[in-house]
CSV table of C-alpha atoms in Angstrom, one decimal:
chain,number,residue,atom,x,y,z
F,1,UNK,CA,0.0,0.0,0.0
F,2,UNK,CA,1.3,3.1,-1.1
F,3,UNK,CA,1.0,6.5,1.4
F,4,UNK,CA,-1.2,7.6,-1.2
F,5,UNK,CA,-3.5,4.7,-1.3
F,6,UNK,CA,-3.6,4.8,2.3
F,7,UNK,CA,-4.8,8.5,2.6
F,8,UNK,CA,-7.4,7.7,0.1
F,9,UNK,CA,-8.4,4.6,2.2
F,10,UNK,CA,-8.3,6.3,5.7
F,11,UNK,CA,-10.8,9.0,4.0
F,12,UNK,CA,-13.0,6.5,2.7
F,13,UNK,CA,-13.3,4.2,5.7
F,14,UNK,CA,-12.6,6.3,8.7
F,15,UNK,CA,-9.4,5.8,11.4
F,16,UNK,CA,-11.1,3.3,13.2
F,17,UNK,CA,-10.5,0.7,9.8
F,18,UNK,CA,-7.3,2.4,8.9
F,19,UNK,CA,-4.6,-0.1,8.5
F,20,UNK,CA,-1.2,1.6,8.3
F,21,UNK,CA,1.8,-0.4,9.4
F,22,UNK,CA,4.6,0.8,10.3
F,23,UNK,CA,8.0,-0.6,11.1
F,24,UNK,CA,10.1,0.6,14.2
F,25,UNK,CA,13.4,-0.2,15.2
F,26,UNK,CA,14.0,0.0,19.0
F,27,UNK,CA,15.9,-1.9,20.7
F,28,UNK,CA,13.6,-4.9,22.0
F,29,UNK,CA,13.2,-3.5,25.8
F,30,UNK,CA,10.6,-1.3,27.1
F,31,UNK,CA,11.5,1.3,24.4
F,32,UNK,CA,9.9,-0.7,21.6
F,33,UNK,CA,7.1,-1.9,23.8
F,34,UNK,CA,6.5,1.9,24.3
F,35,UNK,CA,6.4,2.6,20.6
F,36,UNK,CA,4.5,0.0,19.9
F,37,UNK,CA,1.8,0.9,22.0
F,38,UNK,CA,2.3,4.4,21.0
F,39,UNK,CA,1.7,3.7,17.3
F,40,UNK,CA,-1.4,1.6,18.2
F,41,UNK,CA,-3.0,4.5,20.2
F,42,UNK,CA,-2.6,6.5,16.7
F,43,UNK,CA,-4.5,3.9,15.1
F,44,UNK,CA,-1.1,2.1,13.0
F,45,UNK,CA,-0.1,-1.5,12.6
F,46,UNK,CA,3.3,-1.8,14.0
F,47,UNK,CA,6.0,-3.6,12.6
F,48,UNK,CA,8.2,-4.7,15.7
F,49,UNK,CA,11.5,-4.9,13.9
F,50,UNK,CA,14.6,-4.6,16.4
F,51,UNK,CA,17.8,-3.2,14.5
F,52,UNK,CA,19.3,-2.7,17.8
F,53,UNK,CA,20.8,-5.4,20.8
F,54,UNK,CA,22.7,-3.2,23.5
F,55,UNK,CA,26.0,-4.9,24.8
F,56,UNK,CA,27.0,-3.7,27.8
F,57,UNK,CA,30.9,-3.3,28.6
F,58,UNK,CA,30.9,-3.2,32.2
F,59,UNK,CA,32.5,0.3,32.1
F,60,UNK,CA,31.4,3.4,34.0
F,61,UNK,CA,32.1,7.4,32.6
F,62,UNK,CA,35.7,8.5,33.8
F,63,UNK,CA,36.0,11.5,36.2
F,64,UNK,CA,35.9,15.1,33.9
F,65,UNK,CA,34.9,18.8,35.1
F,66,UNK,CA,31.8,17.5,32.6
F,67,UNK,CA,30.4,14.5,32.2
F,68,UNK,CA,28.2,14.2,28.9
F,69,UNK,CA,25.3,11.2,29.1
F,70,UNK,CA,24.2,10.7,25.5
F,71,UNK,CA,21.5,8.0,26.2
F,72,UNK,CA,18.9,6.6,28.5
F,73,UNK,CA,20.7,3.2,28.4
F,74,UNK,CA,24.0,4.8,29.1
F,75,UNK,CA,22.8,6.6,32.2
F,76,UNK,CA,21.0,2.8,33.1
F,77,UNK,CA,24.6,1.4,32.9
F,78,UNK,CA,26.3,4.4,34.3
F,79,UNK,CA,23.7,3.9,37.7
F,80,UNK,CA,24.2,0.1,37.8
F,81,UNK,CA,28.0,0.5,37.9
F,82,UNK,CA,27.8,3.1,40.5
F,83,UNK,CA,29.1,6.2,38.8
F,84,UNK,CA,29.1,9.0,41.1
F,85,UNK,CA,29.2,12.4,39.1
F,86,UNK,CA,31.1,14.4,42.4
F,87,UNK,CA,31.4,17.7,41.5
F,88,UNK,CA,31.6,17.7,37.7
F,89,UNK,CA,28.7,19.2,35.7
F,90,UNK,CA,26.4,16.6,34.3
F,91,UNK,CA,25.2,17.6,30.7
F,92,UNK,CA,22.2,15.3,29.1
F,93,UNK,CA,22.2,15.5,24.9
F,94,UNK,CA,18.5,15.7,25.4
F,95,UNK,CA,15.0,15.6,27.6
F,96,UNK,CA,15.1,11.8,27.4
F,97,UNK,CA,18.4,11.3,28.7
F,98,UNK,CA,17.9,13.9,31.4
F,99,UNK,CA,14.7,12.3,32.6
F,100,UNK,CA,16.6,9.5,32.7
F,101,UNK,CA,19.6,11.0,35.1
F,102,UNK,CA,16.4,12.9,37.6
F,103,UNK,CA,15.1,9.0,37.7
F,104,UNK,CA,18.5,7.6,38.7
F,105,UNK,CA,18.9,10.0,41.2
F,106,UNK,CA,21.4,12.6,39.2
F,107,UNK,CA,21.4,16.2,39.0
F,108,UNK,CA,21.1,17.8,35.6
F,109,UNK,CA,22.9,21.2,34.6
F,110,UNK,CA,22.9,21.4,31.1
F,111,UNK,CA,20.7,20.3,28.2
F,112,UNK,CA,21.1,21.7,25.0
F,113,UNK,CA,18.3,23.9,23.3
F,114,UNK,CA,19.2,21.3,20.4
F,115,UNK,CA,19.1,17.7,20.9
F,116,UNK,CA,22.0,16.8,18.7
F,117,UNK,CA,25.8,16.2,19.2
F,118,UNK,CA,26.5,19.5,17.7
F,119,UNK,CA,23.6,21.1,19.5
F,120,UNK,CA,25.8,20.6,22.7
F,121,UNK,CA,29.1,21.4,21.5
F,122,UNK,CA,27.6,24.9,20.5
F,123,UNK,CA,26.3,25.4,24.3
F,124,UNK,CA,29.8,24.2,25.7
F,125,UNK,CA,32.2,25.9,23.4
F,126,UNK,CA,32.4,29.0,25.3
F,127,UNK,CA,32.7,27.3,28.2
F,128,UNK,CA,35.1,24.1,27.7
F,129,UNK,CA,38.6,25.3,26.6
F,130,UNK,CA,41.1,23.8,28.9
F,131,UNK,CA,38.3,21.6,30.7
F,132,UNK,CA,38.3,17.6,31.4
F,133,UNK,CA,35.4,16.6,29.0
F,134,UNK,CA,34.4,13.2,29.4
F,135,UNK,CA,31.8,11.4,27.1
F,136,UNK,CA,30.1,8.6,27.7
F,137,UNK,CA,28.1,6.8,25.4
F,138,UNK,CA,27.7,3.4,23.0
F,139,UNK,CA,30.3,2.6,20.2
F,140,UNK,CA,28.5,4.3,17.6
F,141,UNK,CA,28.8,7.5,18.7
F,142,UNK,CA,28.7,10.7,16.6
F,143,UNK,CA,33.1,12.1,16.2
F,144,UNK,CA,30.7,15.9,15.6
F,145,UNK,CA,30.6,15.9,19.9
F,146,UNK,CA,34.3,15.1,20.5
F,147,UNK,CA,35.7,16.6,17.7
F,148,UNK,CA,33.4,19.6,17.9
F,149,UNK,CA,34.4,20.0,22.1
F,150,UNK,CA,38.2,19.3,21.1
F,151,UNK,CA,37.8,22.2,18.2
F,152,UNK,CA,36.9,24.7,21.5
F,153,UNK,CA,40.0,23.4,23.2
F,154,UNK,CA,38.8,21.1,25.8
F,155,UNK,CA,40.6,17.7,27.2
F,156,UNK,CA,37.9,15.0,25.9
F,157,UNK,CA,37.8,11.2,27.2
F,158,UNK,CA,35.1,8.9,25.9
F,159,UNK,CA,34.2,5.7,27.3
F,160,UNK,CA,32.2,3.2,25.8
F,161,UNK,CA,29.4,2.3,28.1
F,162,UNK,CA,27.4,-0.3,25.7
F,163,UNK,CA,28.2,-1.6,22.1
F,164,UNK,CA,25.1,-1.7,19.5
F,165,UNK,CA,25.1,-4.9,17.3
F,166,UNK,CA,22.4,-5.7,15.2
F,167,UNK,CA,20.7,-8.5,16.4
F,168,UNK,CA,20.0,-11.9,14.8
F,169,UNK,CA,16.9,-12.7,12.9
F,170,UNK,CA,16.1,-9.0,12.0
F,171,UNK,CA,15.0,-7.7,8.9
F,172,UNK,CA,11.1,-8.7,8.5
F,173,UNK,CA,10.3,-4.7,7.6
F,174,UNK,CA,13.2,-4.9,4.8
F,175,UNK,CA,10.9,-8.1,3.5
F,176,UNK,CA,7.6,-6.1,3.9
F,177,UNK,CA,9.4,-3.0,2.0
F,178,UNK,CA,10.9,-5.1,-0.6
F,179,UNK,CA,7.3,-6.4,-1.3
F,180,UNK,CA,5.9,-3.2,-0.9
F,181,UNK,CA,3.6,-4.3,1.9
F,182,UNK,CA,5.2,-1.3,4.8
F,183,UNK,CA,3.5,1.8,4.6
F,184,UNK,CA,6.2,3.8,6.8
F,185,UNK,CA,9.5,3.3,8.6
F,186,UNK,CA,10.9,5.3,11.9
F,187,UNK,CA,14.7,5.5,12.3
F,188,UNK,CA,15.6,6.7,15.1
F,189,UNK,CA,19.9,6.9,15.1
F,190,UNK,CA,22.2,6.0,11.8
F,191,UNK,CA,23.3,3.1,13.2
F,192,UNK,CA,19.0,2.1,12.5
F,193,UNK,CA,19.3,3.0,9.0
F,194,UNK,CA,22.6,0.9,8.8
F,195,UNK,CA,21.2,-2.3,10.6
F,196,UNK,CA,18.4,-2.2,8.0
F,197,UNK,CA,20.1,-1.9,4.9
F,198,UNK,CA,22.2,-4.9,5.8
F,199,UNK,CA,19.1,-7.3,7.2
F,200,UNK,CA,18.3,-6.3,3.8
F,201,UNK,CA,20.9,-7.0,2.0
F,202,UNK,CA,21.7,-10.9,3.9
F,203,UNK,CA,18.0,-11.1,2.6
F,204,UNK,CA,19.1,-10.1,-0.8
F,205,UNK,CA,16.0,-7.7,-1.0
F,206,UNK,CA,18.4,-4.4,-0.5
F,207,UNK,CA,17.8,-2.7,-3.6
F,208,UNK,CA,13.7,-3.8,-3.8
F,209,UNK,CA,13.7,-2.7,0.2
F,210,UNK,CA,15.0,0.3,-0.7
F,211,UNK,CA,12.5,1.3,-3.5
F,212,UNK,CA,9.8,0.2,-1.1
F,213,UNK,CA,10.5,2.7,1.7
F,214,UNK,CA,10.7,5.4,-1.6
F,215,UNK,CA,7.4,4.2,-1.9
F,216,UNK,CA,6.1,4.9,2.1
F,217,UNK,CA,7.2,7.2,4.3
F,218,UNK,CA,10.1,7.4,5.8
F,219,UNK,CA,10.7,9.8,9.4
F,220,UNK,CA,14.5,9.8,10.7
F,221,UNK,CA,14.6,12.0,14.0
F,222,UNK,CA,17.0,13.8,13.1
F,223,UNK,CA,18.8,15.9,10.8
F,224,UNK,CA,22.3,12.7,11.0
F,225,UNK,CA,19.9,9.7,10.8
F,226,UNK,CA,18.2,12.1,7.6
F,227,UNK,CA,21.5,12.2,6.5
F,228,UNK,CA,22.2,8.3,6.5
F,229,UNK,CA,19.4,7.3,4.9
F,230,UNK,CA,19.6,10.1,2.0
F,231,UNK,CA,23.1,8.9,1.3
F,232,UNK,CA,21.6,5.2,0.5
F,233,UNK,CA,18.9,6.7,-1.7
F,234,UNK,CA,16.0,6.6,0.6
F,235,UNK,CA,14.7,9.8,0.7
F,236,UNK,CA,13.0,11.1,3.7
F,237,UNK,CA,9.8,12.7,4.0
F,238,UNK,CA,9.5,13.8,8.2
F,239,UNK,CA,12.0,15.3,10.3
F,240,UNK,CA,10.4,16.5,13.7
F,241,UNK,CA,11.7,19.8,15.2
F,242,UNK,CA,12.7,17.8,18.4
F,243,UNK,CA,14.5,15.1,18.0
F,244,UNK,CA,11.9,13.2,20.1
F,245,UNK,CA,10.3,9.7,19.0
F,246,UNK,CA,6.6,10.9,19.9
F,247,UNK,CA,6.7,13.4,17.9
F,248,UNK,CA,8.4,11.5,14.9
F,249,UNK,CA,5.8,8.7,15.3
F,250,UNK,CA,3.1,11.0,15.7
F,251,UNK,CA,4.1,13.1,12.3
F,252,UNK,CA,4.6,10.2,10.3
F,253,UNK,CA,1.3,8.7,11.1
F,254,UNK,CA,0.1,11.6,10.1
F,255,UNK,CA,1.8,12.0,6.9
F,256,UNK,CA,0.9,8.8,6.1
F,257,UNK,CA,-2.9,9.2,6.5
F,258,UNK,CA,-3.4,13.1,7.0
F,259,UNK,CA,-7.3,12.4,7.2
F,260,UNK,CA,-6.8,10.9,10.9
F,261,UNK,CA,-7.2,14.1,12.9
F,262,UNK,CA,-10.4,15.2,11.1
């Protein structure tokens, strides 16, 4: 079903028979149960399709004058090895992750206006030259942050918290795509768009998966994951203002079957 055959069809029927499915990519904890309920409150068929298995190191963040938490999962790991901030300023990349240090029990000082890598490293330039930056986060990790906080002369250490693997059996939306049977796709991080190109490809469906998301829509949320998938030819159709997965979800659906408010 195409997004224009599903507008037509949400008009025609109402939401309550709209069928719009939708893959997500979560890892497979409570974050995809969340979206999964999510997209069925907005009246879409989820595809539960988990391009993400976190692997935990065993590390904790190093001691720095600030202490950047780039994830809920890292501040999880960070808690359950005991990391104690001291004095150093905590800084959270976004809302999510600094709902997740309040929850744990850790004062937040700075969040960036923008929720992006270089969204922080253009609050802390002024601020960082000659400081102990330490960076804590998965494997995947954007060089724009440490680079960008190096650029305004500070000291940076990153420590890998959790590696990101794609785990085994994934790749039923590339299937679905490749058969033109997906009506949308979320990517949330690069590392998403990545993971699903090779299921894809180990399916040997890459180039038909490919044209199939160019036939849905596609929402990345953000302007990096937007610019993964444009350089592999899937063009994107939603990027939310805040890089937040409600509102990604909730715009795609929307762009999918605009009729669903009315």
């Amino acid at each position: 079903m195409t997004r224009e055959t599903a507008s037509r069809d949400a008009g025609a029927t109402g939401s309550a028979n709209r069928d719009v499915r939708v893959a997500v990519f979560r890892p497979d904890d409570e974050r995809l149960a969340g979206a999964v309920e999510l997209l069925d409150s907005l009246g879409a068929d989820a595809v539960a399709d988990p391009m993400l298995e976190v692997r935990p190191t065993g590390d904790a963040p190093a001691d720095g004058e600030y202490v950047i938490l780039t994830s809920k999962t890292g501040v999880e790991l960070a808690a359950e090895a005991g990391w104690e901030p001291g004095d150093a300023t905590v800084c959270a990349i976004g809302e999510s992750t600094a709902d997740a240090l309040r929850e744990a029990g850790y004062e937040v000082d700075i969040v960036p206006e923008e929720y992006s890598s270089s969204g922080l490293v253009e609050t802390l330039e002024g601020e960082v030259e000659g400081a102990r930056v330490e960076v804590a986060r998965s494997d995947h990790g954007s060089e724009v942050l440490t680079d960008g906080l190096r650029d305004a002369g500070a000291g940076v250490n990153e420590t890998t918290l959790y590696e990101l693997v794609r785990p085994a059996g994934s790749g039923e939306s590339a299937a679905l795509a490749a058969d033109g049977d997906l009506d949308a796709a979320v990517f949330t991080s690069s590392l998403t768009v990545a993971h699903f190109l090779d299921a894809a490809a180990e399916r040997g469906v890459r180039d038909a998966a490919v044209e199939g998301l160019n036939d849905a829509v596609v929402g990345a949320i953000g302007d990096p994951t937007r610019e993964a998938a444009e350089s592999e030819g899937i063009a994107v159709d939603v990027v939310p203002e805040v890089a937040d997965f409600e509102k990604l979800a909730c715009e795609v659906v929307e762009e999918v079957a605009p009729t669903y408010h009315e």
